[in-house]
Coordinates of C-alpha atoms in Angstrom, one line a residue:
M1 CA -28.8 57.3 23.0
P2 CA -31.0 59.6 20.8
P3 CA -33.7 57.9 18.9
L4 CA -32.4 59.3 15.6
L5 CA -28.9 57.8 16.2
Q6 CA -30.5 54.5 17.2
R7 CA -32.4 54.4 13.8
I8 CA -29.3 55.2 11.9
L9 CA -27.3 52.5 13.7
S10 CA -30.1 49.9 13.3
R11 CA -30.3 50.7 9.6
R12 CA -26.5 50.3 9.2
T13 CA -26.6 47.1 11.1
A14 CA -29.4 45.8 9.0
R15 CA -27.6 46.8 5.8
T16 CA -24.4 45.2 7.0
A17 CA -26.2 42.0 8.0
A18 CA -28.0 42.0 4.6
V19 CA -24.7 42.4 2.7
L20 CA -23.0 39.7 4.7
T21 CA -25.9 37.4 4.3
A22 CA -26.0 38.0 0.5
T23 CA -22.3 37.6 0.2
V24 CA -22.1 34.4 2.2
T25 CA -25.2 33.0 0.4
G26 CA -23.6 33.9 -3.0
L27 CA -20.3 32.4 -2.1
Y28 CA -22.0 29.2 -0.9
L29 CA -24.0 28.9 -4.1
V30 CA -21.0 29.5 -6.3
D31 CA -18.9 27.1 -4.3
T32 CA -21.7 24.4 -4.4
H33 CA -22.6 24.7 -8.1
K34 CA -19.4 25.9 -9.8
N35 CA -16.6 24.8 -7.5
A36 CA -17.8 21.3 -6.4
K37 CA -17.9 22.4 -2.8
A38 CA -14.1 22.6 -2.7
F39 CA -14.0 25.6 -0.4
Q40 CA -16.6 24.1 2.0
R41 CA -14.6 20.8 2.1
T42 CA -11.3 22.7 2.8
A43 CA -13.0 24.8 5.5
R44 CA -14.4 21.7 7.1
T45 CA -11.0 20.2 7.1
A46 CA -9.4 23.3 8.6
W47 CA -12.0 23.7 11.3
N48 CA -11.6 20.0 12.4
G49 CA -7.9 20.4 12.3
V50 CA -8.1 23.3 14.8
L51 CA -10.4 21.1 17.0
V52 CA -7.9 18.2 16.8
G53 CA -5.0 20.5 17.7
Y54 CA -6.9 22.0 20.6
D55 CA -7.9 18.5 21.9
Y56 CA -4.3 17.2 21.9
K57 CA -2.9 20.5 23.2
F58 CA -5.0 20.4 26.4
N59 CA -5.7 16.7 26.9
F60 CA -2.5 14.9 26.0
T61 CA -0.8 15.3 29.3
P62 CA 0.7 12.9 31.9
G63 CA -2.1 13.9 34.3
K64 CA -4.7 12.6 31.9
A65 CA -2.9 9.4 30.9
N66 CA -6.0 7.3 31.7
Q67 CA -7.9 9.2 29.1
I68 CA -5.4 9.2 26.2
N69 CA -6.8 6.2 24.5
E70 CA -10.2 7.9 24.4
L71 CA -8.5 11.0 23.0
H72 CA -6.9 9.0 20.2
Q73 CA -10.2 7.4 19.4
R74 CA -12.1 10.7 19.5
V75 CA -9.6 12.3 17.0
A76 CA -9.7 9.2 14.7
D77 CA -13.5 9.4 14.6
R78 CA -13.3 13.1 13.8
I79 CA -10.9 12.4 10.9
L80 CA -13.1 9.5 9.6
H81 CA -16.2 11.9 9.7
V82 CA -14.3 14.5 7.7
C83 CA -13.2 12.0 5.1
Q84 CA -16.6 10.4 4.7
T85 CA -18.4 13.7 4.6
N86 CA -16.0 15.2 2.0
G87 CA -15.8 12.0 0.0
G88 CA -14.0 11.8 -3.3
L89 CA -10.2 12.1 -3.0
Y90 CA -10.5 12.4 0.8
I91 CA -11.2 8.6 0.9
K92 CA -7.9 8.0 -0.8
L93 CA -6.2 10.6 1.4
G94 CA -7.6 9.0 4.6
I95 CA -6.4 5.6 3.5
A96 CA -3.0 7.1 2.7
T97 CA -2.9 8.7 6.1
N98 CA -3.6 5.3 7.7
S99 CA 0.0 5.1 8.7
S100 CA 1.4 2.3 10.9
V101 CA 3.3 4.9 13.0
L102 CA 0.0 6.3 14.4
P103 CA -1.9 4.9 17.4
P104 CA -3.6 1.6 16.6
C105 CA -7.1 3.0 16.8
Y106 CA -6.4 5.2 13.8
L107 CA -5.8 2.1 11.7
T108 CA -8.9 0.3 12.9
T109 CA -11.1 3.4 12.6
L110 CA -10.0 4.6 9.2
R111 CA -10.3 1.1 7.8
A112 CA -14.0 1.9 7.3
L113 CA -12.9 4.1 4.4
Y114 CA -12.1 1.0 2.3
D115 CA -15.8 0.4 1.9
D116 CA -17.0 4.0 1.5
A117 CA -17.9 4.8 -2.1
S118 CA -20.8 6.5 -3.7
S119 CA -21.8 6.8 -7.4
V120 CA -23.1 9.6 -9.6
D121 CA -26.3 9.6 -11.6
Y122 CA -26.5 8.3 -15.2
S123 CA -27.4 11.7 -16.5
I124 CA -24.0 13.0 -15.2
V125 CA -22.2 10.0 -16.8
E126 CA -23.9 11.0 -20.2
K127 CA -22.5 14.5 -19.9
I128 CA -19.0 13.3 -19.1
V129 CA -19.0 10.9 -22.1
R130 CA -20.3 13.7 -24.3
K131 CA -17.6 16.1 -23.0
E132 CA -14.7 13.6 -23.2
L133 CA -15.4 11.7 -26.4
G134 CA -17.3 14.4 -28.2
K135 CA -20.2 12.0 -28.9
E136 CA -23.4 10.8 -27.4
I137 CA -23.3 7.4 -25.6
H138 CA -25.4 5.7 -28.3
E139 CA -22.9 6.9 -30.9
V140 CA -20.1 5.0 -29.2
F141 CA -21.8 2.1 -27.5
S142 CA -24.6 -0.1 -28.6
S143 CA -25.5 -0.8 -24.9
F144 CA -24.5 0.9 -21.7
S145 CA -25.6 0.0 -18.1
R146 CA -27.4 2.8 -16.4
E147 CA -26.3 1.6 -13.0
P148 CA -22.6 1.2 -12.3
V149 CA -21.3 -2.3 -11.7
A150 CA -18.7 -1.0 -9.3
A151 CA -18.0 2.4 -7.6
A152 CA -14.9 3.7 -5.8
S153 CA -13.7 7.0 -4.3
I154 CA -12.8 8.7 -7.6
A155 CA -14.6 6.7 -10.3
Q156 CA -17.3 4.2 -11.2
V157 CA -17.4 1.4 -13.7
H158 CA -20.3 0.7 -16.2
K159 CA -20.6 -2.4 -18.4
A160 CA -21.1 -1.5 -22.1
T161 CA -20.9 -2.9 -25.6
L162 CA -19.0 -1.2 -28.4
L163 CA -20.7 -0.9 -31.8
D164 CA -18.8 -3.9 -33.1
G165 CA -20.2 -6.1 -30.3
T166 CA -17.1 -6.1 -28.0
E167 CA -18.1 -6.1 -24.3
V168 CA -16.2 -3.5 -22.4
A169 CA -15.8 -1.9 -19.0
V170 CA -16.1 1.9 -19.0
K171 CA -14.4 3.6 -16.1
V172 CA -15.8 7.1 -15.6
Q173 CA -14.2 9.6 -13.3
K174 CA -16.6 11.6 -11.0
P175 CA -16.8 15.1 -12.3
E176 CA -15.9 16.9 -9.2
I177 CA -12.5 15.2 -8.8
Q178 CA -10.6 17.5 -11.2
V179 CA -12.1 20.6 -9.5
Q180 CA -11.4 19.4 -6.0
I181 CA -8.0 17.7 -6.4
E182 CA -5.8 20.7 -5.9
W183 CA -7.7 21.9 -2.8
D184 CA -7.8 18.4 -1.4
L185 CA -4.1 17.9 -1.9
I186 CA -3.4 21.2 -0.1
A187 CA -5.6 20.0 2.7
Y188 CA -3.7 16.7 2.8
R189 CA -0.4 18.4 3.0
L190 CA -1.7 20.5 5.9
L191 CA -3.2 17.5 7.6
I192 CA 0.2 15.7 7.6
K193 CA 1.9 18.8 8.9
A194 CA -0.6 18.8 11.7
Y195 CA 0.0 15.2 12.5
E196 CA 3.8 15.9 12.5
Y197 CA 3.3 18.7 14.9
I198 CA 0.8 16.9 17.2
F199 CA 2.7 13.6 17.4
D200 CA 6.2 15.2 17.0
L201 CA 7.1 12.5 14.4
P202 CA 8.7 12.7 11.0
L203 CA 5.7 12.2 8.7
S204 CA 5.9 14.9 6.0
F205 CA 9.1 13.6 4.3
A206 CA 7.0 11.5 1.9
V207 CA 4.1 14.0 1.2
D208 CA 5.4 15.2 -2.2
Y209 CA 6.0 11.6 -3.3
T210 CA 2.5 10.5 -2.2
I211 CA 0.8 13.5 -3.8
R212 CA 2.6 12.9 -7.1
H213 CA 1.2 9.3 -7.2
L214 CA -2.3 10.4 -6.2
R215 CA -2.3 12.9 -9.0
E216 CA -1.2 10.2 -11.5
E217 CA -4.1 7.9 -10.2
T218 CA -6.6 10.5 -11.4
D219 CA -5.2 10.4 -14.9
F220 CA -6.8 7.5 -16.8
I221 CA -4.4 7.9 -19.8
N222 CA -1.7 7.2 -17.3
E223 CA -3.7 4.2 -16.0
A224 CA -4.0 2.8 -19.5
R225 CA -0.3 3.2 -20.0
N226 CA 0.4 1.4 -16.7
S227 CA -1.7 -1.6 -17.7
E228 CA 0.3 -1.9 -20.9
L229 CA 3.6 -1.7 -19.1
C230 CA 2.4 -4.2 -16.5
N231 CA 1.5 -6.7 -19.3
E232 CA 4.9 -6.1 -21.0
Y233 CA 6.8 -7.0 -17.9
L234 CA 4.6 -10.1 -17.2
Q235 CA 5.4 -11.3 -20.7
T236 CA 9.1 -11.6 -19.8
D237 CA 8.3 -14.4 -17.3
P238 CA 7.5 -17.7 -19.0
K239 CA 5.3 -18.8 -16.2
L240 CA 3.4 -15.7 -15.2
R241 CA 2.7 -14.8 -18.8
H242 CA 0.2 -17.7 -18.9
Q243 CA -1.0 -17.4 -15.3
V244 CA -1.9 -13.7 -15.3
Y245 CA -4.0 -11.7 -17.8
V246 CA -4.2 -7.9 -18.0
P247 CA -7.3 -6.7 -19.9
K248 CA -6.4 -4.6 -22.9
T249 CA -7.5 -1.0 -23.1
F250 CA -9.0 0.9 -26.0
K251 CA -6.9 4.0 -26.5
E252 CA -9.3 5.5 -29.1
Y253 CA -12.0 5.7 -26.4
S254 CA -9.9 6.6 -23.5
T255 CA -9.2 10.1 -22.1
K256 CA -8.0 11.6 -18.8
Q257 CA -11.4 11.1 -17.3
I258 CA -12.7 8.0 -19.2
M259 CA -11.1 4.7 -19.8
V260 CA -12.5 1.8 -21.9
A261 CA -11.1 -1.6 -21.3
E262 CA -11.9 -5.2 -22.2
W263 CA -14.7 -6.7 -20.1
V264 CA -13.5 -9.7 -18.1
S265 CA -15.3 -11.6 -15.4
G266 CA -14.4 -13.9 -12.6
C267 CA -14.5 -14.3 -8.8
K268 CA -12.3 -12.5 -6.3
A269 CA -9.0 -14.2 -5.5
T270 CA -10.2 -14.6 -1.9
D271 CA -13.6 -16.0 -2.7
K272 CA -13.3 -19.6 -1.4
A273 CA -16.8 -20.5 -2.6
G274 CA -16.2 -19.1 -6.0
L275 CA -13.0 -21.0 -6.4
K276 CA -14.6 -24.2 -5.2
Q277 CA -17.4 -23.8 -7.7
M278 CA -14.9 -23.5 -10.5
N279 CA -12.9 -26.5 -9.1
L280 CA -9.8 -24.3 -8.7
S281 CA -7.1 -24.8 -6.0
P282 CA -6.9 -21.8 -3.5
K283 CA -3.2 -22.8 -3.0
K284 CA -2.4 -22.5 -6.7
V285 CA -4.3 -19.3 -7.0
M286 CA -2.5 -17.7 -4.0
E287 CA 0.9 -18.9 -5.3
S288 CA 0.2 -16.9 -8.5
V289 CA -0.9 -13.9 -6.5
V290 CA 2.3 -13.9 -4.4
D291 CA 4.4 -14.6 -7.5
V292 CA 3.0 -11.8 -9.6
F293 CA 3.6 -9.1 -7.0
A294 CA 6.9 -10.6 -5.9
H295 CA 8.0 -10.4 -9.6
Q296 CA 7.0 -6.8 -9.7
I297 CA 8.8 -5.9 -6.4
F298 CA 12.0 -7.9 -7.0
I299 CA 12.3 -8.2 -10.8
S300 CA 10.6 -5.6 -12.9
G301 CA 10.5 -2.8 -10.3
F302 CA 7.1 -1.6 -11.5
V303 CA 4.7 -2.3 -8.7
H304 CA 0.9 -2.4 -8.5
C305 CA 0.1 -0.6 -5.2
D306 CA -3.5 -1.6 -4.7
P307 CA -3.7 -5.4 -4.9
H308 CA -6.9 -5.8 -2.8
P309 CA -9.2 -8.7 -3.7
G310 CA -11.5 -6.6 -5.9
N311 CA -8.6 -5.9 -8.2
I312 CA -7.5 -9.6 -8.6
L313 CA -10.2 -11.7 -10.2
V314 CA -9.8 -15.4 -11.0
R315 CA -11.3 -17.4 -13.9
K316 CA -10.7 -20.8 -15.5
H317 CA -7.8 -20.6 -18.0
P318 CA -9.2 -20.1 -21.5
S319 CA -6.7 -22.6 -22.9
D320 CA -6.9 -25.2 -20.1
P321 CA -10.1 -25.1 -17.9
R322 CA -8.3 -27.3 -15.3
K323 CA -6.0 -24.4 -14.5
H324 CA -6.7 -20.9 -13.2
Q325 CA -5.8 -17.5 -14.6
L326 CA -5.6 -14.2 -12.6
L327 CA -7.2 -11.1 -14.0
L328 CA -5.3 -8.0 -12.8
L329 CA -7.4 -4.9 -12.7
D330 CA -7.2 -1.2 -11.7
H331 CA -3.7 0.0 -12.7
G332 CA -4.1 3.6 -11.6
L333 CA -1.7 3.5 -8.6
Y334 CA 1.8 2.2 -9.6
M335 CA 5.2 2.8 -8.2
R336 CA 8.5 2.7 -10.2
E337 CA 11.5 1.5 -8.2
S338 CA 15.0 2.8 -9.0
E339 CA 17.3 0.0 -10.1
E340 CA 19.6 0.8 -7.2
F341 CA 16.8 0.4 -4.7
R342 CA 15.6 -2.8 -6.3
K343 CA 19.0 -4.4 -5.9
Q344 CA 19.3 -3.1 -2.4
Y345 CA 15.9 -4.5 -1.4
C346 CA 16.7 -7.9 -2.9
L347 CA 19.9 -8.0 -1.0
F348 CA 18.2 -6.9 2.2
W349 CA 15.8 -9.8 1.9
K350 CA 18.5 -12.3 1.2
S351 CA 20.6 -11.0 4.1
L352 CA 17.7 -11.4 6.6
F353 CA 17.8 -15.2 5.9
L354 CA 21.6 -15.4 6.1
L355 CA 21.6 -13.5 9.4
D356 CA 24.1 -11.2 7.7
K357 CA 24.1 -8.4 10.2
T358 CA 26.9 -6.5 8.5
T359 CA 25.0 -6.2 5.2
I360 CA 21.7 -5.5 6.9
A361 CA 23.4 -2.7 8.9
D362 CA 25.1 -1.3 5.7
I363 CA 21.7 -1.1 3.9
C364 CA 20.0 0.5 6.8
T365 CA 22.7 3.1 6.9
L366 CA 22.2 3.8 3.2
W367 CA 18.5 4.2 3.9
G368 CA 18.9 6.5 7.0
V369 CA 17.4 3.8 9.3
G370 CA 18.7 3.4 12.8
D371 CA 17.0 0.3 13.9
S372 CA 17.5 -2.6 11.5
Q373 CA 15.5 -5.1 13.5
M374 CA 12.4 -2.9 13.4
L375 CA 12.8 -2.6 9.6
A376 CA 13.2 -6.4 9.4
N377 CA 9.9 -6.8 11.3
A378 CA 8.1 -4.4 8.9
T379 CA 9.6 -6.1 5.8
L380 CA 8.8 -9.7 6.7
L381 CA 5.5 -8.7 8.5
K382 CA 6.7 -10.9 11.4
P383 CA 9.0 -10.7 14.4
Y384 CA 12.7 -10.9 13.4
N385 CA 15.7 -11.8 15.6
A386 CA 19.0 -11.0 14.0
N387 CA 20.7 -13.7 16.1
R388 CA 18.3 -16.5 15.0
S389 CA 17.0 -17.9 11.8
P390 CA 13.8 -16.0 10.8
N391 CA 11.2 -18.4 12.1
I392 CA 8.6 -17.6 14.7
T393 CA 10.2 -16.3 17.9
P394 CA 8.1 -16.4 21.0
T395 CA 8.1 -13.4 23.3
T396 CA 7.1 -12.9 26.9
N397 CA 4.6 -10.4 28.0
T398 CA 5.5 -7.4 30.1
S399 CA 3.4 -5.1 32.2
V400 CA 1.3 -2.8 30.1
L401 CA 2.4 0.8 30.3
D402 CA 0.0 3.7 30.6
A403 CA -1.1 5.3 27.4
Y404 CA 1.1 8.4 27.9
E405 CA 4.3 6.4 28.5
I406 CA 3.5 4.2 25.5
H407 CA 3.2 7.2 23.2
M408 CA 6.4 8.8 24.5
K409 CA 8.3 5.5 24.2
L410 CA 7.0 4.9 20.7
K411 CA 7.9 8.4 19.7
T412 CA 11.5 7.9 20.9
T413 CA 11.7 4.5 19.2
L414 CA 10.4 5.9 15.8
K415 CA 12.8 8.8 15.9
D416 CA 15.7 6.4 16.6
F417 CA 14.4 4.2 13.8
L418 CA 14.3 7.0 11.2
I419 CA 17.5 8.9 11.8
N420 CA 17.5 10.6 8.4
S421 CA 14.1 10.7 6.6
E422 CA 15.7 12.3 3.5
L423 CA 17.7 9.0 2.9
L424 CA 14.7 6.7 3.4
P425 CA 13.7 5.3 0.0
K426 CA 10.1 6.4 -0.7
E427 CA 9.5 3.2 -2.6
L428 CA 9.2 1.5 0.8
I429 CA 5.9 3.3 1.5
F430 CA 4.0 1.6 -1.4
I431 CA 5.9 -1.7 -1.2
G432 CA 4.7 -1.9 2.4
R433 CA 1.2 -1.3 1.3
N434 CA 1.4 -3.9 -1.4
M435 CA 2.8 -6.6 0.8
T436 CA 0.4 -5.9 3.6
I437 CA -2.6 -6.4 1.3
V438 CA -1.1 -9.5 -0.3
R439 CA -0.5 -10.9 3.2
A440 CA -4.2 -10.2 4.1
N441 CA -5.3 -12.0 1.0
N442 CA -3.3 -15.0 1.9
K443 CA -4.7 -15.0 5.4
T444 CA -8.3 -14.8 4.2
L445 CA -7.8 -18.1 2.3
G446 CA -6.3 -19.7 5.4
S447 CA -2.7 -19.1 4.5
P448 CA -2.4 -21.8 1.8
V449 CA 1.0 -20.3 0.7
N450 CA 4.3 -19.8 2.7
R451 CA 4.4 -16.2 1.5
I452 CA 7.7 -15.3 3.2
N453 CA 9.7 -18.2 1.7
R454 CA 8.2 -17.6 -1.7
M455 CA 9.2 -13.9 -1.7
A456 CA 12.7 -14.7 -0.4
R457 CA 13.3 -16.9 -3.4
W458 CA 12.1 -14.2 -5.8
A459 CA 14.5 -11.7 -4.0
V460 CA 17.4 -14.0 -4.8
V461 CA 16.3 -14.3 -8.4
G462 CA 16.2 -10.5 -8.5
L463 CA 19.9 -10.3 -7.6
G464 CA 20.8 -12.1 -10.8
H465 CA 23.8 -14.3 -11.4
D466 CA 26.4 -12.1 -9.7
P467 CA 28.1 -14.4 -7.1
S468 CA 29.5 -11.5 -5.2
F469 CA 26.1 -11.1 -3.5
W470 CA 26.9 -14.4 -1.6
V471 CA 30.0 -13.1 0.0
S472 CA 30.7 -10.3 2.5
T473 CA 34.1 -9.0 1.5
V474 CA 32.8 -6.1 -0.7
P475 CA 31.0 -3.1 0.8
T476 CA 27.3 -3.3 0.2
H477 CA 27.0 0.0 -1.8
H478 CA 29.8 -1.1 -4.1
L479 CA 28.1 -4.4 -4.8
V480 CA 24.8 -2.7 -5.6
D481 CA 26.3 0.1 -7.7
A482 CA 28.4 -2.3 -9.6
S483 CA 25.6 -4.7 -10.3
S484 CA 23.2 -2.0 -11.3
S485 CA 25.6 -0.8 -14.1
S486 CA 26.5 -4.2 -15.4
Q487 CA 25.9 -7.8 -14.6
S488 CA 28.9 -10.1 -15.1
N489 CA 28.6 -13.9 -14.8
D490 CA 32.3 -14.3 -14.5
T491 CA 33.0 -15.2 -10.9
S492 CA 36.7 -14.3 -10.9
Q493 CA 36.0 -10.8 -12.4
T494 CA 33.3 -10.1 -9.8
L495 CA 35.4 -11.2 -6.9
T496 CA 38.5 -9.2 -8.0
R497 CA 36.9 -5.8 -8.2
Q498 CA 38.7 -4.7 -5.1
Q499 CA 42.1 -6.6 -5.4
P500 CA 43.7 -9.5 -7.3
L501 CA 43.0 -12.8 -5.6
S502 CA 45.3 -15.7 -5.1
F503 CA 44.1 -19.2 -5.8
W504 CA 43.6 -20.0 -2.2
R505 CA 41.7 -16.8 -1.6
W506 CA 39.5 -17.5 -4.7
A507 CA 38.9 -21.0 -3.3
S508 CA 38.0 -19.6 0.1
L509 CA 35.5 -17.2 -1.4
S510 CA 34.0 -19.9 -3.5
L511 CA 33.5 -22.0 -0.4
Q512 CA 32.0 -19.1 1.4
M513 CA 29.5 -18.5 -1.4
R514 CA 28.5 -22.2 -1.4
F515 CA 28.2 -22.2 2.4
N516 CA 26.1 -19.0 2.5
Y517 CA 23.8 -20.5 -0.2
W518 CA 23.2 -23.5 2.0
V519 CA 22.6 -21.3 5.1
F520 CA 20.0 -19.5 3.1
E521 CA 18.3 -22.8 2.1
A522 CA 18.5 -24.0 5.7
A523 CA 16.7 -20.8 6.9
L524 CA 14.0 -21.4 4.3
A525 CA 13.7 -25.0 5.5
L526 CA 13.3 -23.9 9.1
M527 CA 10.6 -21.5 8.0
S528 CA 8.9 -24.3 6.1
V529 CA 8.8 -26.5 9.2
A530 CA 7.2 -23.6 11.2
Y531 CA 4.8 -23.0 8.4
H532 CA 3.6 -26.6 8.0
F533 CA 3.4 -27.0 11.8
A534 CA 1.1 -24.0 12.0
Q535 CA -1.0 -25.3 9.1
V536 CA -1.4 -28.7 10.6
K537 CA -2.3 -27.1 14.0
S538 CA -4.8 -24.9 12.3
Y539 CA -6.4 -27.9 10.5
L540 CA -6.7 -29.9 13.7
E541 CA -8.3 -27.0 15.5
K542 CA -10.8 -26.6 12.7
V543 CA -11.7 -30.4 12.5
V544 CA -11.4 -31.4 16.2
L545 CA -12.4 -28.2 18.0
G546 CA -14.5 -26.5 15.3
R547 CA -12.5 -23.4 15.8
K548 CA -11.8 -21.0 12.9
S549 CA -8.2 -20.3 12.2
D550 CA -6.4 -18.4 9.4
G551 CA -3.3 -20.5 9.6
F552 CA 0.3 -19.4 9.4
E553 CA -0.4 -15.7 8.8
A554 CA -2.6 -15.6 11.9
V555 CA 0.3 -17.1 13.9
L556 CA 2.6 -14.4 12.6
D557 CA 0.0 -11.8 13.6
D558 CA -0.1 -13.2 17.2
A559 CA 3.7 -13.2 17.4
L560 CA 3.9 -9.5 16.2
K561 CA 1.2 -8.6 18.8
Q562 CA 3.3 -10.3 21.5
R563 CA 6.4 -8.4 20.4
L564 CA 4.5 -5.1 20.5
E565 CA 3.2 -5.8 24.0
A566 CA 6.6 -7.0 25.2
E567 CA 8.7 -4.2 23.8
Y568 CA 6.3 -1.2 23.9
G569 CA 3.6 -2.2 26.3
I570 CA 0.9 -2.0 23.6
K571 CA -1.9 -4.6 23.7
V572 CA -3.4 -4.9 20.3
E573 CA -6.9 -6.2 19.8
G574 CA -8.4 -7.5 16.6
D575 CA -6.9 -7.8 13.1
L576 CA -4.7 -4.7 13.2
F577 CA -2.4 -5.9 10.5
D578 CA -5.1 -6.6 7.9
A579 CA -5.4 -4.2 5.0

C-alpha cells in the first residue's frame, strides 16, 4: 500500500476512533449525571440476559443432566449480581421475580435481596426536601437526623421533629427512582419474557398487574392514602381496632416523593427478647398478627403485601400496659381484591376443611386451575389430601430423579396446573406473598399460633350469614355471584333461589348445613390435635435434648419437603419456604 494512502487511512481511523471515544464518553457522562445511569443499568441487564439465554441454550440438555443444578445456580448468581449492582427498583424486581415456580436455588439465592439497601447522603436529602416542599429543612422541622434510621430499596427514613414539637418519621424517596423506573420496568418485562422462553412456563400473565402495583409503591401520596384506608377498615372490627395502630400521616408535608408520618417506636413482632423485656406474650402478639392480615384477606379485601417483621412493630398498649398493640408500617404495596374473588377465596378455604371436592373443583375451574390439590398445598402452605381431613399427611420418599427429568416433570405439572392463565385471579400472587411472610413470622417465634385454624375461621366469617354456603346444591358461581350482590339472612329465600322447596327438602338441607358445620369443626379439631402434638414434641426436644425447633410450622415445612421429594424427586435443603 502506498505511504500516502496509509497516512490517509490512519488519519481516518484516528478521527473515527476519536469521534467514537468522544461520543461514548459523552453518552456515559450524560447517562451518569443526567439520567441516573438508566441506560447503563438496562444495558447491563440486556447483556446478562443474552448470557443467560446462551447458557441455557447450550447447557440445558439431557447429556448434561449432572450439571443442570450448577447451571441454575450460576444463572441465579448472575441475576443476583445484576440486581445488587443496579440497586434501586431492581431489588424490588428481583424479589418479585423470586417465584415459587422457578428452581429452588433461585429462591435461596435471591433471598439476599431482602437485606440489600443503601442510603443517599444528607445533602441529597436536603435537595429533595427543598424541591418537594418548597422550603429548607429548618423551615419545616426543628430537628432532622442526618443519618437515616432505616433504608430500603427505593427510600430511606429519617427521624425529625415538626416546628410544633411533634416527632415524625420522614420517608424520602431516592432521587434516581423516578428517572429509572420506566427503564427498569421495561427491563423487568423483558426479564420475565426471557424466563418464560427459557423455562417454557407461563410467567408473563401477571406482569402488567405486578408493574401497576410497583408503580403505585413509588407514589407516597398513594401510600398515605393506603394507610388511611387500612385504618378505616380496622376500625370496623371491635377487637382489631384496639389491638392494631396505624400511624397517622401529615398530608400537608407529604408529596409523591416525601411522606411525613407520626413517629412510633417498638420492637419487631418477631423479637422474642424485646417482647420478653416488655412482659408481652408472643402467642397473643402473633394471634393479632395472623388476625389483622386474615381480616384483610377475608373481610376487607384490602391487603398489605409486605408484612415482614420490620413493618410490624409491637409496643405496650397506651391504655393498658399489660396488653400489646401492633404498629403497622409501610403501606406502599397494597392489593385490592374484587368482591367476587374475596367470596370465592373464603369459600375455597371453607371447602378445603369440608373435603368438598365438588366446590373445590368448581372454583379451580373458574380460576383456570387444572390441579386443585396443588392449589390447596399452596393455599394452606402444607400438604393437602382431598380424601382426608387437612392434618399432616406423611409421605414416603422416592428415588431422586436427575435434574433434567425433574425440570421436565415440573414443567409438565405446572402447565397442567395453570391451564388458563388469563382466568387465574391476579390477587393470588400478592395473597401468597402475604401468607408466606406471616407464616415465616409465626415460625420465627416458635409457632405459638395455629395459623391455619385461625385463618379458616376468618374465612367462614368472610362468607357472612348466608347459609347456602354450607350446602352443595347450588353451583358455586351462582352462590358467589348472588352473595356478592346482596346478603340475605333468610334461609328459606337463599335455598329456594333455584326451585321451590318442600318442607322435607327444606328440612334435609337444614340438616345438611348443620352436618357440614360440624364436619368443619371436626376438621379444625383434628388440626388442633396435630398442632398441639407438634408443639409438645418441640418443647420436649428443646428441654430434654437441647435441640432448637420452630414448632408446628417447621413440621409443615418438613411435610411439604417430603411431598416435593415423593412426587417430583426434588430434595429441598434449608428453609426454602421462609420469606
